Short mmCIF file of C-alpha atoms and ligand atoms in Angstrom, two decimals:
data_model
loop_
_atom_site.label_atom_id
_atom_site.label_comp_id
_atom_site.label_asym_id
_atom_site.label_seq_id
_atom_site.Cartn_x
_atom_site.Cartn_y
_atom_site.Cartn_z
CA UNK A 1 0.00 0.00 0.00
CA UNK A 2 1.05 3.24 -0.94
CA UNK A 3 0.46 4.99 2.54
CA UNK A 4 0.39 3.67 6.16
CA UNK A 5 -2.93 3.64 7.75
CA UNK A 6 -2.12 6.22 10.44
CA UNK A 7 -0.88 8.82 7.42
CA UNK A 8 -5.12 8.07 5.96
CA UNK A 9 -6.21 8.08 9.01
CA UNK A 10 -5.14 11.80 9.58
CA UNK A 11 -6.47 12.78 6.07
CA UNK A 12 -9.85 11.02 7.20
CA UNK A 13 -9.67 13.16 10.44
CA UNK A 14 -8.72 16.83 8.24
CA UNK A 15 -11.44 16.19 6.26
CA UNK A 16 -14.36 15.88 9.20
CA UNK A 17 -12.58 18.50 10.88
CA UNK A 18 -13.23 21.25 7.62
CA UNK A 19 -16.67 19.75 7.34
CA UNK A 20 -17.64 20.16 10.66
CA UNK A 21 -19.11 23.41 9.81
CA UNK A 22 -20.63 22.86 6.44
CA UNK A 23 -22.36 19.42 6.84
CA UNK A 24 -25.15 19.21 8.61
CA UNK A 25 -25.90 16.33 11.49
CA UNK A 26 -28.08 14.73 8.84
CA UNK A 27 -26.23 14.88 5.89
CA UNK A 28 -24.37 11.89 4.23
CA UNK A 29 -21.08 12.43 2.05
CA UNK A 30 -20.05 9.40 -0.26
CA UNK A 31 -16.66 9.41 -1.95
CA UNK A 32 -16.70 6.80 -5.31
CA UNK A 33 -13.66 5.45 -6.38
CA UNK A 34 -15.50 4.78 -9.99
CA UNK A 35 -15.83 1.90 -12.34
CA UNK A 36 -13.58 0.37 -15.18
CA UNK A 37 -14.63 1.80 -18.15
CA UNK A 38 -15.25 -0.96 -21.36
CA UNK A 39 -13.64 -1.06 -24.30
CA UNK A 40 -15.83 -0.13 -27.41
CA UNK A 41 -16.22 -3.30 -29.17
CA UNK A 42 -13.43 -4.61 -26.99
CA UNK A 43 -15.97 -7.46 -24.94
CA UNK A 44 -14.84 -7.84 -21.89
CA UNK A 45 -11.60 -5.69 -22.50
CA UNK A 46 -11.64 -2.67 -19.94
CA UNK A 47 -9.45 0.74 -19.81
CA UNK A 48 -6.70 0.60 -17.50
CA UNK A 49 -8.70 1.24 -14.10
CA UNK A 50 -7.66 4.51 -12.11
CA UNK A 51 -9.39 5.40 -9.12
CA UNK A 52 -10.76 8.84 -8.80
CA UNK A 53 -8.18 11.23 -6.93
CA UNK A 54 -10.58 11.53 -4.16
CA UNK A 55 -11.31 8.18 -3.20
CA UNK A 56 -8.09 7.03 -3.50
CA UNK A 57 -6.22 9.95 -1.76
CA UNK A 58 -8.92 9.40 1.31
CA UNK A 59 -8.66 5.70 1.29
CA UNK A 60 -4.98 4.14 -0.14
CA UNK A 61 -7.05 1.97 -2.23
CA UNK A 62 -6.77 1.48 -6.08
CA UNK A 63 -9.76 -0.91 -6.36
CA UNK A 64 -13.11 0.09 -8.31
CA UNK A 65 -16.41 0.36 -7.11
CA UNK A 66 -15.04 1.31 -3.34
CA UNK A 67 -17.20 4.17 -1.61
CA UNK A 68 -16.25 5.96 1.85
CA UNK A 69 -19.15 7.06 3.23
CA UNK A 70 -19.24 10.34 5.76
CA UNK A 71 -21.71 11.26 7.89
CA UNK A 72 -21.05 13.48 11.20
CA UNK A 73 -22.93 10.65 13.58
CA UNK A 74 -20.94 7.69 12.43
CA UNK A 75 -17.90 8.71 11.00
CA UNK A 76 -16.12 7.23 8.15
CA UNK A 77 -17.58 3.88 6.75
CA UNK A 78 -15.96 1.95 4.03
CA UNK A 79 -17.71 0.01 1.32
CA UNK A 80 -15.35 -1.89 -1.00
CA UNK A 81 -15.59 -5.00 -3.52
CA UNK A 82 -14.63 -7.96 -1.94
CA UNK A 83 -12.05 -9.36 -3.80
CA UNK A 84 -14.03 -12.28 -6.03
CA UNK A 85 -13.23 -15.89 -7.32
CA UNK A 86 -12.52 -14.61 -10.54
CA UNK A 87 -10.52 -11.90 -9.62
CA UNK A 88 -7.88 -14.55 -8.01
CA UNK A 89 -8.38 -17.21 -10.89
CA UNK A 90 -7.72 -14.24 -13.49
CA UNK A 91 -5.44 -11.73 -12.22
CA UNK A 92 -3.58 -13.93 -9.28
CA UNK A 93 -3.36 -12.03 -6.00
CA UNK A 94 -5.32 -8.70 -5.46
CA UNK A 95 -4.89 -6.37 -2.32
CA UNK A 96 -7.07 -7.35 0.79
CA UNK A 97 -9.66 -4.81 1.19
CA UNK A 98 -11.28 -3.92 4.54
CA UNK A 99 -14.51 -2.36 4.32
CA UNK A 100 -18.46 -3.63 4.14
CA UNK A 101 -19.84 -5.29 1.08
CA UNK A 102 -20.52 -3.02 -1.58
CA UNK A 103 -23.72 -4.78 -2.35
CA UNK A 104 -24.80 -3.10 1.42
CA UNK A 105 -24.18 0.23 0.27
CA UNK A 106 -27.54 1.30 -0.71
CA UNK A 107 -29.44 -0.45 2.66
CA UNK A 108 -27.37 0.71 4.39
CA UNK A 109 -28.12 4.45 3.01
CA UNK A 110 -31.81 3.66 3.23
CA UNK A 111 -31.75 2.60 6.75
CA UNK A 112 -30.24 5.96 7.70
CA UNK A 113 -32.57 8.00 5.62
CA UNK A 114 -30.01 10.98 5.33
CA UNK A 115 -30.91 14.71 4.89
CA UNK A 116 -29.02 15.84 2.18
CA UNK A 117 -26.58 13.19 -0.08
CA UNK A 118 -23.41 14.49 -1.39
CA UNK A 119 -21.49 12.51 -3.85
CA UNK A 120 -17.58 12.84 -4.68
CA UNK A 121 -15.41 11.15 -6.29
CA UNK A 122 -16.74 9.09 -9.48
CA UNK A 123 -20.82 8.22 -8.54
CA UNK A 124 -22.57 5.91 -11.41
CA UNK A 125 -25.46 6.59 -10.58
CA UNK A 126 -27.16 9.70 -9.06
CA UNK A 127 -28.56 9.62 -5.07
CA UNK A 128 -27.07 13.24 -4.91
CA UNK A 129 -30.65 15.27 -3.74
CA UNK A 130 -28.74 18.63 -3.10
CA UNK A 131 -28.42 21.84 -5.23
CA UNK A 132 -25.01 22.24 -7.56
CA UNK A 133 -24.07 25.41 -5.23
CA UNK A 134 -24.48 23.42 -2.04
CA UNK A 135 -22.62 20.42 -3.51
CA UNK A 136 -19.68 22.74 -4.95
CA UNK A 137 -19.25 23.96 -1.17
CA UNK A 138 -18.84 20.04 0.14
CA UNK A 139 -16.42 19.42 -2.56
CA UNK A 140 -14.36 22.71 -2.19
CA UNK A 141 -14.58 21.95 1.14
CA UNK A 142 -12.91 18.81 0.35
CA UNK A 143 -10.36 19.94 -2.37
CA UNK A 144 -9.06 22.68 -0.06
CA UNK A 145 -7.34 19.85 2.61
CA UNK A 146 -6.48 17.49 -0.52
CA UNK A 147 -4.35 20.93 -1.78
CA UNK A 148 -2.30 20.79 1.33
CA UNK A 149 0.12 17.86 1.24
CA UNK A 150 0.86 16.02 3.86
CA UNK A 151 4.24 14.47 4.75
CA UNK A 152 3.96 10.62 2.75
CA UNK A 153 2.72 12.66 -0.16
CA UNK A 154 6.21 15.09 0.17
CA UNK A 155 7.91 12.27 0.65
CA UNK A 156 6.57 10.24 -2.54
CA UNK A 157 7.03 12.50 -4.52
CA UNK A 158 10.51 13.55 -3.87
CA UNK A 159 11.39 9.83 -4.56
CA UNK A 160 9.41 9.59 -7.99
CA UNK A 161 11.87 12.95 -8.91
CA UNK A 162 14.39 10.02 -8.27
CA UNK A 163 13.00 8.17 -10.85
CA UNK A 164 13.10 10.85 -13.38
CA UNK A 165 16.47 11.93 -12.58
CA UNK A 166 17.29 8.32 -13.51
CA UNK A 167 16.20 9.55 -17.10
CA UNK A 168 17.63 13.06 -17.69
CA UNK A 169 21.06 12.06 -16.56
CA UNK A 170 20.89 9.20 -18.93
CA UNK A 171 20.08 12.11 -22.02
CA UNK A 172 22.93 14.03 -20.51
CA UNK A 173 24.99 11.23 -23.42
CA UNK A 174 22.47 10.04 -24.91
CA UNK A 175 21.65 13.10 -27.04
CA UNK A 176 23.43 14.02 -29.87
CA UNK A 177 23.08 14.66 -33.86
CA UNK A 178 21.60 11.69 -35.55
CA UNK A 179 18.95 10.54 -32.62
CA UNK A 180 15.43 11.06 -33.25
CA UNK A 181 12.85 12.62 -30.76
CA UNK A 182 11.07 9.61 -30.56
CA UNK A 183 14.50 8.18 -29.85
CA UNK A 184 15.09 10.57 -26.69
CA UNK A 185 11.51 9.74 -25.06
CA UNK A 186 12.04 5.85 -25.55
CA UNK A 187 15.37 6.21 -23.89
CA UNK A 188 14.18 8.75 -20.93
CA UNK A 189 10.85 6.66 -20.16
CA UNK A 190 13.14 3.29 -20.46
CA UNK A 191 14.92 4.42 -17.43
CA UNK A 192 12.56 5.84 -15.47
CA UNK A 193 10.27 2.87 -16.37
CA UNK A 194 13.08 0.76 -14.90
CA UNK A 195 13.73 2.87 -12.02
CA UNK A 196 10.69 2.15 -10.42
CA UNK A 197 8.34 4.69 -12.41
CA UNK A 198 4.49 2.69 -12.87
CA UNK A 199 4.19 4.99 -16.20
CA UNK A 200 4.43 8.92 -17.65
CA UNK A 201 1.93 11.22 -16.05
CA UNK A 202 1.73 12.77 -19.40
CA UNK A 203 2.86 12.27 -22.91
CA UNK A 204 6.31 13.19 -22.84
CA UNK A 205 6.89 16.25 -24.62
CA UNK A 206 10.76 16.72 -26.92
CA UNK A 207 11.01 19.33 -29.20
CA UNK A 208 14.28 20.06 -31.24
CA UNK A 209 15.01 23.15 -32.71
CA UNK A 210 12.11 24.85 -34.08
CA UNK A 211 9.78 22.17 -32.57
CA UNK A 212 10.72 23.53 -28.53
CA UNK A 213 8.66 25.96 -29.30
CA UNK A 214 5.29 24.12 -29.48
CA UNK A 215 4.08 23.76 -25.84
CA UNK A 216 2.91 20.48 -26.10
CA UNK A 217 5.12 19.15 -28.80
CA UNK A 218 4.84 15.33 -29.60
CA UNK A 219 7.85 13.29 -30.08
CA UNK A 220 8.28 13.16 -33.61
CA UNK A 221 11.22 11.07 -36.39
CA UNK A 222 13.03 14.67 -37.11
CA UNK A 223 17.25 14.34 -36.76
CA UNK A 224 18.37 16.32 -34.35
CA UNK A 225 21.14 18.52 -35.76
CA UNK A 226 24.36 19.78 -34.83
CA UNK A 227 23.25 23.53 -32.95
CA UNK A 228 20.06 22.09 -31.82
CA UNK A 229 18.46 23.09 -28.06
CA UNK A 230 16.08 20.18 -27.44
CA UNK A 231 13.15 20.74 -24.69
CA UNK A 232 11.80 17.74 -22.89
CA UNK A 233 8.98 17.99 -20.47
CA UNK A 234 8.45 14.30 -18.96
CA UNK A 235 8.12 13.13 -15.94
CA UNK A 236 7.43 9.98 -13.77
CA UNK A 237 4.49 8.54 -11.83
CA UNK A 238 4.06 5.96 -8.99
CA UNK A 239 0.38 5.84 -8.34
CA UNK A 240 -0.38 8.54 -10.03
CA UNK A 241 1.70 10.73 -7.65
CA UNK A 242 4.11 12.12 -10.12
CA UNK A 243 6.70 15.01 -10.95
CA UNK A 244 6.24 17.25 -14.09
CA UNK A 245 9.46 18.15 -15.36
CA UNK A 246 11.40 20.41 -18.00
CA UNK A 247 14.98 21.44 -18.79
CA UNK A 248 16.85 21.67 -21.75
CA UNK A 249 19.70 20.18 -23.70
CA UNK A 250 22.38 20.88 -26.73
CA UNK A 251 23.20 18.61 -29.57
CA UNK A 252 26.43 19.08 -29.04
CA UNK A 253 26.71 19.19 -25.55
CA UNK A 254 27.60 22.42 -24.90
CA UNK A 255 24.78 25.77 -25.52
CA UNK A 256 25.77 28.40 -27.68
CA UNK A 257 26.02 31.77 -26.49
CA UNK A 258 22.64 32.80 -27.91
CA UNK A 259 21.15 30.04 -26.09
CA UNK A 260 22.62 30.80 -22.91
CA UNK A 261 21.73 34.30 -23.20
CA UNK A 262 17.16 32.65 -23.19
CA UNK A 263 18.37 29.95 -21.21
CA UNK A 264 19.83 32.26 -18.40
CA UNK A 265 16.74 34.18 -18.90
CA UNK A 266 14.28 31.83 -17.95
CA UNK A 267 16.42 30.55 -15.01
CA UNK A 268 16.65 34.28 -13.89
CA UNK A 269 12.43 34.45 -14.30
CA UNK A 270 12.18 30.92 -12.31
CA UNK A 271 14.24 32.03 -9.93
CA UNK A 272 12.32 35.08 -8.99
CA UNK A 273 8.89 33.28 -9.20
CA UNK A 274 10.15 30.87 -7.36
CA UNK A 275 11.10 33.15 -4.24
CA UNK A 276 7.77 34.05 -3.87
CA UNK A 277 6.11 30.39 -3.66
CA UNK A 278 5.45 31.57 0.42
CA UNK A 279 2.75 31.43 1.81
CA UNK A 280 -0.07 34.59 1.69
CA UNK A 281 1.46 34.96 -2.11
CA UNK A 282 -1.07 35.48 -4.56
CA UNK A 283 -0.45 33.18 -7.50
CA UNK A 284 -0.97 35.60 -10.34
CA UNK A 285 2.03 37.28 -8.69
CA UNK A 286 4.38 34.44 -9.36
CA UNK A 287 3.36 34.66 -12.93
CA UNK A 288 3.83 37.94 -13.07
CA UNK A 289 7.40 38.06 -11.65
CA UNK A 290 8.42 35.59 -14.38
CA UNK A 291 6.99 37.85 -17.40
CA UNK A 292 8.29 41.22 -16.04
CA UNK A 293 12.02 39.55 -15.66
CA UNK A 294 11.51 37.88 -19.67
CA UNK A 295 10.25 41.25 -20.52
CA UNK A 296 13.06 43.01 -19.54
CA UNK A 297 15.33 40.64 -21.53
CA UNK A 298 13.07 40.71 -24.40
CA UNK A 299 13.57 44.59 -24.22
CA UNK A 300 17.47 44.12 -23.92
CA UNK A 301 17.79 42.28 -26.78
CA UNK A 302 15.49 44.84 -28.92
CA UNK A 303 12.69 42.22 -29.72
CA UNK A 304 10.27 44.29 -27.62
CA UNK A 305 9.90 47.95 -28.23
CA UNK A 306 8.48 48.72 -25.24
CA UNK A 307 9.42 49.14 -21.22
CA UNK A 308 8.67 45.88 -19.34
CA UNK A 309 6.36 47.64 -17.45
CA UNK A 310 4.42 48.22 -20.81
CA UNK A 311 4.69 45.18 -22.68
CA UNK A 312 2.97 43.32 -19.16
CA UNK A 313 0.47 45.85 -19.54
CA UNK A 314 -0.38 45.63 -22.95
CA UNK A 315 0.09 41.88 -22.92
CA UNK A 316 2.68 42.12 -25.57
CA UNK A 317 4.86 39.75 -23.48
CA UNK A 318 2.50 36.57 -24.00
CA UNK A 319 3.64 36.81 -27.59
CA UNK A 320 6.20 34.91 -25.82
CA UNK A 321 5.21 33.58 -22.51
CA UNK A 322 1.90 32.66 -23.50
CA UNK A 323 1.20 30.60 -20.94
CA UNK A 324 0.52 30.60 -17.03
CA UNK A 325 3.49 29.90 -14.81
CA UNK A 326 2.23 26.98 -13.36
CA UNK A 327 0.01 24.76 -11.77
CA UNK A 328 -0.74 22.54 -8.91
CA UNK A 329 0.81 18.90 -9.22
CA UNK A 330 1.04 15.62 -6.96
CA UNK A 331 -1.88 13.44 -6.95
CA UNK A 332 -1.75 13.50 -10.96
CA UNK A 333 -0.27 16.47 -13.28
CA UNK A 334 -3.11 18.79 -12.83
CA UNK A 335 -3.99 18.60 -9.04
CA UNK A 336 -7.37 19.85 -7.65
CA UNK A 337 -5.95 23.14 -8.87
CA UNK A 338 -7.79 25.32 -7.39
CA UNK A 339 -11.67 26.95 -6.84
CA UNK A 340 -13.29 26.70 -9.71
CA UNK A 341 -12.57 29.18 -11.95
CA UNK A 342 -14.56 28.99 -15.26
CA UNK A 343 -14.23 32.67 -16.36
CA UNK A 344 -9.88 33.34 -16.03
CA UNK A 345 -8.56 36.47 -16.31
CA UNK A 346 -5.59 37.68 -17.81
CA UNK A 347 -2.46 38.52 -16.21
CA UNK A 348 0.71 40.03 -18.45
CA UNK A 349 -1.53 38.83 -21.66
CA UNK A 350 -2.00 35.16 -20.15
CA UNK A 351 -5.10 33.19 -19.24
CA UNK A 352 -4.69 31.77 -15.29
CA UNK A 353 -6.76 29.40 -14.56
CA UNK A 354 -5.32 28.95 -11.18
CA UNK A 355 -5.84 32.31 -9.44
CA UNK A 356 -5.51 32.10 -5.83
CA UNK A 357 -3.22 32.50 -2.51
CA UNK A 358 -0.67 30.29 -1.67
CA UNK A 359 -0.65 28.00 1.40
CA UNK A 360 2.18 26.11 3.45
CA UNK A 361 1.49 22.73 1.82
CA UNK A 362 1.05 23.69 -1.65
CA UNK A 363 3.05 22.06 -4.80
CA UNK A 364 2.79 23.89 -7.86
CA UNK A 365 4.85 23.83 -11.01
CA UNK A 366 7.36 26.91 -11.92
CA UNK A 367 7.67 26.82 -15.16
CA UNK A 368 8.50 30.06 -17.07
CA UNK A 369 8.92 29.59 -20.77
CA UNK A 370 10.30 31.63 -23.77
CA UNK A 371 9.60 30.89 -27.41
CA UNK A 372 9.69 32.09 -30.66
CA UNK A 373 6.72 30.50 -32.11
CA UNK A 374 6.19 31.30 -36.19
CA UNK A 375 2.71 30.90 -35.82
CA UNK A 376 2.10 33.62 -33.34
CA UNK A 377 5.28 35.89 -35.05
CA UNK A 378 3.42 35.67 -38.56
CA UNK A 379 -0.69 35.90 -36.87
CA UNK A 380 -2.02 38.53 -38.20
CA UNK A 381 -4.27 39.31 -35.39
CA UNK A 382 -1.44 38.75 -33.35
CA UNK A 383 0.61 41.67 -35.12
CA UNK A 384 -2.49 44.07 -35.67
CA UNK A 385 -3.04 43.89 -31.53
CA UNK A 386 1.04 44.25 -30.78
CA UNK A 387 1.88 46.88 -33.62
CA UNK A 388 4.82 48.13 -33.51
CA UNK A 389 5.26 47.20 -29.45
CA UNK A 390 7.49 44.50 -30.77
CA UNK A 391 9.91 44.82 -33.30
CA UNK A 392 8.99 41.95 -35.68
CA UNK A 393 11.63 41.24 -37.78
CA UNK A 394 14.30 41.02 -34.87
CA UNK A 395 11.79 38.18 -33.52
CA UNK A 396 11.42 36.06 -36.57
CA UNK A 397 15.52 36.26 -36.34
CA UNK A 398 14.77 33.41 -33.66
CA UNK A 399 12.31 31.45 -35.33
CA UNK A 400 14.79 28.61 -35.69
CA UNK A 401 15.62 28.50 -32.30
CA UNK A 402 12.53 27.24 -31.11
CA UNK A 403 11.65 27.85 -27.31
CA UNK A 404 13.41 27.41 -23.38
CA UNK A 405 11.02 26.36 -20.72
CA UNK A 406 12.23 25.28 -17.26
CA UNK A 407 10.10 23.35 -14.89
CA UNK A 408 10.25 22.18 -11.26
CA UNK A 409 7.93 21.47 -8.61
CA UNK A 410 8.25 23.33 -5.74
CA UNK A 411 6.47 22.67 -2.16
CA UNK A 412 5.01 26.17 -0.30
CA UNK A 413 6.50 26.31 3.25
CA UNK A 414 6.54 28.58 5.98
CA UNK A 415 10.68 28.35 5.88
CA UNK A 416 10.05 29.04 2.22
CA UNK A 417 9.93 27.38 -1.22
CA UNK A 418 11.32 24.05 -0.99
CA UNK A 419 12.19 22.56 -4.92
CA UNK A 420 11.23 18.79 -4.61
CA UNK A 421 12.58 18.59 -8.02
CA UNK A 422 15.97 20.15 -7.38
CA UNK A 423 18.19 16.81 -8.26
CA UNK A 424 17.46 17.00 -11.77
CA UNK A 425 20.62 19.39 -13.31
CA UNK A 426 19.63 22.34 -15.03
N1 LIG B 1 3.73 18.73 -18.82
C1 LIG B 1 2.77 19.67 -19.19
C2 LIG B 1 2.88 20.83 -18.34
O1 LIG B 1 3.96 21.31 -18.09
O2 LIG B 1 1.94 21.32 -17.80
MN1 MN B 2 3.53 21.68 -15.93
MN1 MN B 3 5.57 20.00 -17.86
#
């Protein structure tokens, strides 16, 4: 099991504790780990089964069709599948479960006639007899004590940044002209796959040259050449507890000086966010440190034609840094990430979607990026809104260049931000 039963036990007791004041002395929560889902046309061939975040976070257990059941008078209550004849016969030995009979689950609900019903987690089918705005209060409720981690979770994930290491220092030789993208991720995930990795949180991202500078680029066969800077974002995932990861490489082992000069950049705009992962912080203000420092550069070199000041204003700088900072990571690569937030605004020209105040227990993602990316440089919406705030043709200079984006994970404390991701070289 992935955690000891005294670390669940004190998530069990953090989570009565915040609903204490929210749930009434009638009202039942129910946590659903969810079902396998079938494959179409597949008989009885199934998706690889992950347990909702919830359930499994609350409860250690990976098995489907589990429900923890909360109710102020009785406490916590687990239902679970028992494991079955054919489960053994089939799949050889499955973890024991402790819990009642799933098959009890709804007498046992009826017998207690709750108030209210709130379901988390993954529910099949609907008992829920609440409004949406009373059941978004349960389940922020929730999500605000699954944001803080706890000390297995730290822990965890600090060794799964192991695992990764494993990888990047193996592309420290392994890249060089000739190997393919598709090369570099076989040979990363190989050794964090046999370093004790379960699988990728995420399709591993490598871009060379030109190709760093799509965000989510897919490994593809293009040669990397002699002057290339390659990007990889990958990472590594026990559980689904997992590190999200980026640095940068050279073809030839050694950056030119026109890399250094974006490389050192983005370290310098990392750096300063990541001084200010403390707690009371507001988040858009960690974003915002990274684009003023990548403005100022961009200003430096003559790319922008405006102050700093100006192009985070006028949003010229998310010609660049189009993205948001960061996120929150752990318990998969986007963690409960926040209240939800379906209308974001912009900060320095970028949509946040996480917009909130950091807390002592937080892990989020600080990952300032730079790219030149054609499609943007040549949009002509994109030039029509920017004018003559950025000085074009200097840009499109870098179009071969392609993009830097560095990426750790770093843990809010009150002794400050602590980078759980800080054995992988940059
Ligand atoms: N790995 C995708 C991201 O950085 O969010
Ligand atoms: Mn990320
Ligand atoms: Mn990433």
């Amino acid at each position: 099991m992935t955690f000891n039963l005294e670390t669940l036990e004190n998530r069990k007791n953090r989570v009565a504790q915040a609903l204490s004041t929210v749930l009434g002395n009638e009202d039942l929560v129910l946590v659903y780990s969810g079902e396998p889902i079938q494959k179409s046309g597949g008989f009885d061939q199934t998706y690889d089964f992950l347990p909702h975040p919830e359930y499994f976070w609350l409860t250690g257990s990976r098995r489907p069709y589990g429900v923890s059941a909360y109710s102020k008078k009785e406490g916590w209550v687990d239902f679970a599948l028992l494991v079955n004849r054919d489960e053994k016969i089939w799949e050889g030995g499955r973890e024991s479960v402790a819990g009642l009979p799933i098959e009890d689950l709804e007498k046992w609900i009826e017998k207690r006639k709750p108030q209210k019903i709130f379901q988390l987690g993954l529910p099949k089918k609907q008992l829920s007899n609440t409004s949406a705005e009373e059941l978004a209060v349960i389940q922020e409720t929730f999500s605000q004590v699954r944001r803080i981690k706890d000390q297995a979770e730290v822990d965890l994930i600090k060794n799964i940044s192991l695992m990764a290491n494993f990888g990047y220092k193996k592309l420290k030789t392994f890249i060089r002209p000739g190997v393919t993208e598709r090369d570099i991720q076989l040979e990363y995930e190989f050794e964090v796959l046999k370093n004790g990795a379960h699988k990728m949180p995420y399709g591993s991202i490598v871009g060379a040259g030109s190709n760093a500078a799509i965000l989510h680029a897919v490994p593809t066969s293009r040669v990397v050449k002699s002057g290339d800077l390659i990007l990889i974002d990958a990472g590594a995932d026990v559980d689904d507890y997992c590190v999200d990861i980026t640095r940068v490489f050279s073809a030839d082992g050694k950056f030119s000086s026109e890399q250094n000069t974006i490389i050192n950049l983005v370290k310098d705009a990392q750096r300063s966010s990541i001084e200010l992962c403390r707690p009371g912080v507001e988040w858009r203000d960690v974003h915002l440190a990274s684009a003023k420092v990548m403005a100022q550069g961009l200003k430096d070199m003559g790319i922008l034609n405006i102050s700093a000041e100006e192009a985070m204003s006028t949003g010229a700088i998310s010609v660049f840094f189009p993205h948001g900072v960061g996120h929150m990571v752990g318990l998969r690569v986007r963690d409960v990430g926040g209240p939800p937030n379906p209308n974001p605004k912009k900060y320095a020209g970028a949509r946040l979607r996480v917009d909130m105040k950091l807390q002592q227990g937080h892990l989020m993602t600080v990952e300032p990026g730079l790219y030149f990316i054609e499609a943007l440089l040549n949009d002509a919406e994109t030039r029509q809104t920017f004018g003559d705030q950025i000085n074009w043709n200097e840009a499109l200079k870098w179009r071969e260049f392609g993009g830097v984006r560095i990426e750790d994970d770093i843990l809010v404390t009150t002794k400050g931000p602590q980078n759980l991701t800080e054995v992988v070289e940059k």
